[in-house]
Amino acid sequence: MDFPRASLVSAVTPIEHLPRLSDELGISLHIKRDDLAGTTMGGNKSRQLEYYLGAAQQARAQTVLITGAVQSNFVRTAAASAAKLGMKTIVQLEDRVPLTDALYGANGNVLLSRLLGAEVMRYPVGEDEAGADAALRARAAEEEEAGRTPYVIPLALGNAPLGALGYMRAAEEILSQDDGFDVVVVASGSGLTHAGLLHGLRQAGHRARVIGSCVRRDAKQQHERMRQVRDALAKMTGTATIQNEDIIIWDGALAPGYGQLGPAAAQAMAMMAQTEGIILDPVYTAKVFAAVPALVARGDIRAGERVLFVHTGGLASLFAYQSALENAFPHPET
């Protein structure tokens, strides 16, 4: 792929077998530890940012601008990665989540972004991707007027899906480690991780079922978004590998909505932590792993199948969700 790339993920992230959960669920369950990818608490966004920041370097950008939810792992990882590459970061935080406690607004990724030297701006709407991008571009124009070269990492559909290239590479990495999986379970939000992984596997001729677990939109909306991302990725790369029937979406743990911890996600967090000692986050990975026991129970993942769960990181946000976690896991009476 002839796209500029900044080297941010310097090592292959491990695939680990989860023996106790495998026994409990009646499958052969493995985990791709992309929570270890990149810098400053890692995560899947590091793989996406290799291509956005590669383009920024090619443009000789001095300032990177990015938008996301208040506790966005993407903006925090962008701030860390840009700092490593010698660029200033402006992060825009959108009011997507109806949480108002002080920890949510100031701890976790917000605190880390400030520590990393990012300038923080706010956008008061949570479901207006085009408006959020426009606000970033207006701020980028101010950077240009001040004599600096900006680079905007956009959010809305209609932009080149550069971030998906990171998970096309991840697909190659996974197949080099183990090409025997029947099912891969991954987050489906912006669609870039999901589409990139699916595109990469199909391009290599691998037919594993890739199940995207919704973290932001319901299954119907996410199906449509994935088709649009699929088409944009095919146009950008010149290769079309994903058929409509390849796009499998599950939204059973989405409730009560983006960035909010519901019962299915809380149960998944407890199951993973108390069985394998691995921590998930309430926004993405808990909602993704929740798909595994649910789909085993209804027979969509069959007994004995080899399943890969992609852990995309996000653990910094745990420290902003103390109130929600204490409600979900109350202290036992002593």
Short mmCIF file of N, CA and C in Angstrom, two decimals, residues 80-142:
data_model
loop_
_atom_site.label_atom_id
_atom_site.label_comp_id
_atom_site.label_asym_id
_atom_site.label_seq_id
_atom_site.Cartn_x
_atom_site.Cartn_y
_atom_site.Cartn_z
N ALA A 80 -0.57 11.84 22.32
CA ALA A 80 0.68 11.16 22.68
C ALA A 80 1.54 10.91 21.44
N SER A 81 0.91 10.44 20.38
CA SER A 81 1.67 10.10 19.17
C SER A 81 2.23 11.34 18.50
N ALA A 82 1.43 12.41 18.45
CA ALA A 82 1.91 13.65 17.85
C ALA A 82 3.06 14.24 18.65
N ALA A 83 2.96 14.16 19.99
CA ALA A 83 4.06 14.66 20.83
C ALA A 83 5.35 13.90 20.52
N LYS A 84 5.22 12.59 20.34
CA LYS A 84 6.39 11.77 20.03
C LYS A 84 7.03 12.19 18.71
N LEU A 85 6.19 12.67 17.78
CA LEU A 85 6.67 13.06 16.46
C LEU A 85 6.99 14.55 16.37
N GLY A 86 6.85 15.27 17.49
CA GLY A 86 7.22 16.68 17.51
C GLY A 86 6.16 17.63 17.00
N MET A 87 4.90 17.23 17.07
CA MET A 87 3.81 18.08 16.61
C MET A 87 2.95 18.53 17.78
N LYS A 88 2.38 19.70 17.66
CA LYS A 88 1.37 20.19 18.60
C LYS A 88 0.03 19.52 18.29
N THR A 89 -0.79 19.31 19.33
CA THR A 89 -2.11 18.71 19.12
C THR A 89 -3.20 19.63 19.67
N ILE A 90 -4.27 19.78 18.89
CA ILE A 90 -5.49 20.43 19.36
C ILE A 90 -6.57 19.37 19.36
N VAL A 91 -7.13 19.06 20.53
CA VAL A 91 -8.18 18.05 20.63
C VAL A 91 -9.51 18.74 20.91
N GLN A 92 -10.52 18.32 20.18
CA GLN A 92 -11.87 18.84 20.37
C GLN A 92 -12.72 17.76 21.03
N LEU A 93 -13.33 18.09 22.15
CA LEU A 93 -14.14 17.14 22.91
C LEU A 93 -15.62 17.43 22.70
N GLU A 94 -16.34 16.42 22.22
CA GLU A 94 -17.76 16.55 21.90
C GLU A 94 -18.61 16.03 23.05
N ASP A 95 -19.73 16.67 23.30
CA ASP A 95 -20.64 16.24 24.36
C ASP A 95 -21.55 15.13 23.85
N ARG A 96 -21.00 13.91 23.75
CA ARG A 96 -21.77 12.77 23.25
C ARG A 96 -22.45 11.98 24.35
N VAL A 97 -21.93 12.04 25.56
CA VAL A 97 -22.36 11.13 26.62
C VAL A 97 -23.05 11.91 27.73
N PRO A 98 -24.25 11.50 28.16
CA PRO A 98 -24.98 12.23 29.20
C PRO A 98 -24.48 11.93 30.61
N LEU A 99 -23.19 12.13 30.82
CA LEU A 99 -22.61 11.97 32.15
C LEU A 99 -22.04 13.32 32.57
N THR A 100 -22.35 13.74 33.78
CA THR A 100 -21.98 15.10 34.19
C THR A 100 -21.10 15.14 35.43
N ASP A 101 -20.73 13.98 35.98
CA ASP A 101 -19.93 14.05 37.21
C ASP A 101 -18.52 14.55 36.89
N ALA A 102 -17.87 15.07 37.91
CA ALA A 102 -16.58 15.74 37.72
C ALA A 102 -15.50 14.81 37.20
N LEU A 103 -15.52 13.54 37.64
CA LEU A 103 -14.50 12.61 37.19
C LEU A 103 -14.57 12.40 35.68
N TYR A 104 -15.77 12.28 35.15
CA TYR A 104 -15.91 12.05 33.71
C TYR A 104 -15.36 13.23 32.91
N GLY A 105 -15.59 14.42 33.39
CA GLY A 105 -15.18 15.60 32.65
C GLY A 105 -13.73 15.97 32.79
N ALA A 106 -13.03 15.42 33.80
CA ALA A 106 -11.67 15.90 34.05
C ALA A 106 -10.62 14.81 34.20
N ASN A 107 -11.03 13.56 34.44
CA ASN A 107 -10.06 12.50 34.71
C ASN A 107 -9.81 11.69 33.44
N GLY A 108 -9.14 10.55 33.57
CA GLY A 108 -8.94 9.65 32.45
C GLY A 108 -8.25 10.30 31.26
N ASN A 109 -8.84 10.13 30.09
CA ASN A 109 -8.23 10.64 28.86
C ASN A 109 -8.12 12.15 28.82
N VAL A 110 -9.04 12.86 29.48
CA VAL A 110 -8.96 14.32 29.51
C VAL A 110 -7.70 14.76 30.25
N LEU A 111 -7.48 14.17 31.41
CA LEU A 111 -6.29 14.50 32.19
C LEU A 111 -5.01 14.17 31.42
N LEU A 112 -4.99 12.99 30.78
CA LEU A 112 -3.79 12.60 30.04
C LEU A 112 -3.55 13.52 28.84
N SER A 113 -4.61 13.92 28.16
CA SER A 113 -4.44 14.83 27.02
C SER A 113 -3.81 16.15 27.46
N ARG A 114 -4.26 16.65 28.60
CA ARG A 114 -3.67 17.90 29.12
C ARG A 114 -2.21 17.68 29.51
N LEU A 115 -1.92 16.56 30.16
CA LEU A 115 -0.54 16.25 30.55
C LEU A 115 0.36 16.16 29.32
N LEU A 116 -0.20 15.67 28.22
CA LEU A 116 0.57 15.53 26.98
C LEU A 116 0.73 16.84 26.23
N GLY A 117 0.16 17.91 26.78
CA GLY A 117 0.37 19.23 26.21
C GLY A 117 -0.64 19.63 25.15
N ALA A 118 -1.72 18.86 25.02
CA ALA A 118 -2.72 19.19 23.99
C ALA A 118 -3.53 20.41 24.38
N GLU A 119 -3.86 21.22 23.41
CA GLU A 119 -4.85 22.28 23.60
C GLU A 119 -6.23 21.63 23.51
N VAL A 120 -7.11 21.94 24.45
CA VAL A 120 -8.44 21.32 24.48
C VAL A 120 -9.50 22.35 24.14
N MET A 121 -10.33 22.03 23.14
CA MET A 121 -11.48 22.85 22.81
C MET A 121 -12.73 21.99 22.90
N ARG A 122 -13.89 22.62 22.98
CA ARG A 122 -15.14 21.88 23.19
C ARG A 122 -16.08 22.08 22.00
N TYR A 123 -16.90 21.05 21.77
CA TYR A 123 -17.98 21.13 20.78
C TYR A 123 -19.25 20.64 21.47
N PRO A 124 -20.30 21.47 21.52
CA PRO A 124 -21.42 21.18 22.42
C PRO A 124 -22.45 20.19 21.89
N VAL A 125 -22.17 19.53 20.76
CA VAL A 125 -23.12 18.57 20.18
C VAL A 125 -22.44 17.22 20.08
N GLY A 126 -23.19 16.17 20.33
CA GLY A 126 -22.58 14.85 20.33
C GLY A 126 -22.79 14.05 19.07
N GLU A 127 -23.80 14.36 18.30
CA GLU A 127 -24.11 13.56 17.11
C GLU A 127 -24.15 14.45 15.88
N ASP A 128 -23.08 15.14 15.63
CA ASP A 128 -22.97 16.04 14.48
C ASP A 128 -21.55 15.95 13.96
N GLU A 129 -21.24 14.85 13.27
CA GLU A 129 -19.86 14.63 12.83
C GLU A 129 -19.41 15.69 11.84
N ALA A 130 -20.29 16.07 10.92
CA ALA A 130 -19.92 17.08 9.93
C ALA A 130 -19.66 18.42 10.61
N GLY A 131 -20.50 18.78 11.58
CA GLY A 131 -20.31 20.03 12.31
C GLY A 131 -19.03 20.01 13.13
N ALA A 132 -18.73 18.86 13.75
CA ALA A 132 -17.50 18.76 14.53
C ALA A 132 -16.28 18.91 13.63
N ASP A 133 -16.32 18.30 12.45
CA ASP A 133 -15.21 18.45 11.51
C ASP A 133 -15.07 19.89 11.05
N ALA A 134 -16.22 20.56 10.81
CA ALA A 134 -16.18 21.95 10.37
C ALA A 134 -15.55 22.85 11.43
N ALA A 135 -15.86 22.57 12.70
CA ALA A 135 -15.28 23.35 13.79
C ALA A 135 -13.77 23.15 13.84
N LEU A 136 -13.31 21.92 13.60
CA LEU A 136 -11.87 21.66 13.56
C LEU A 136 -11.21 22.43 12.42
N ARG A 137 -11.86 22.44 11.28
CA ARG A 137 -11.26 23.12 10.12
C ARG A 137 -11.22 24.62 10.32
N ALA A 138 -12.22 25.15 11.04
CA ALA A 138 -12.19 26.59 11.36
C ALA A 138 -11.00 26.89 12.27
N ARG A 139 -10.76 26.01 13.24
CA ARG A 139 -9.60 26.21 14.12
C ARG A 139 -8.29 26.02 13.35
N ALA A 140 -8.30 25.09 12.39
CA ALA A 140 -7.11 24.89 11.57
C ALA A 140 -6.80 26.14 10.75
N ALA A 141 -7.84 26.84 10.29
CA ALA A 141 -7.63 28.08 9.54
C ALA A 141 -6.94 29.12 10.41
N GLU A 142 -7.26 29.13 11.70
CA GLU A 142 -6.59 30.05 12.61
C GLU A 142 -5.11 29.71 12.74
#
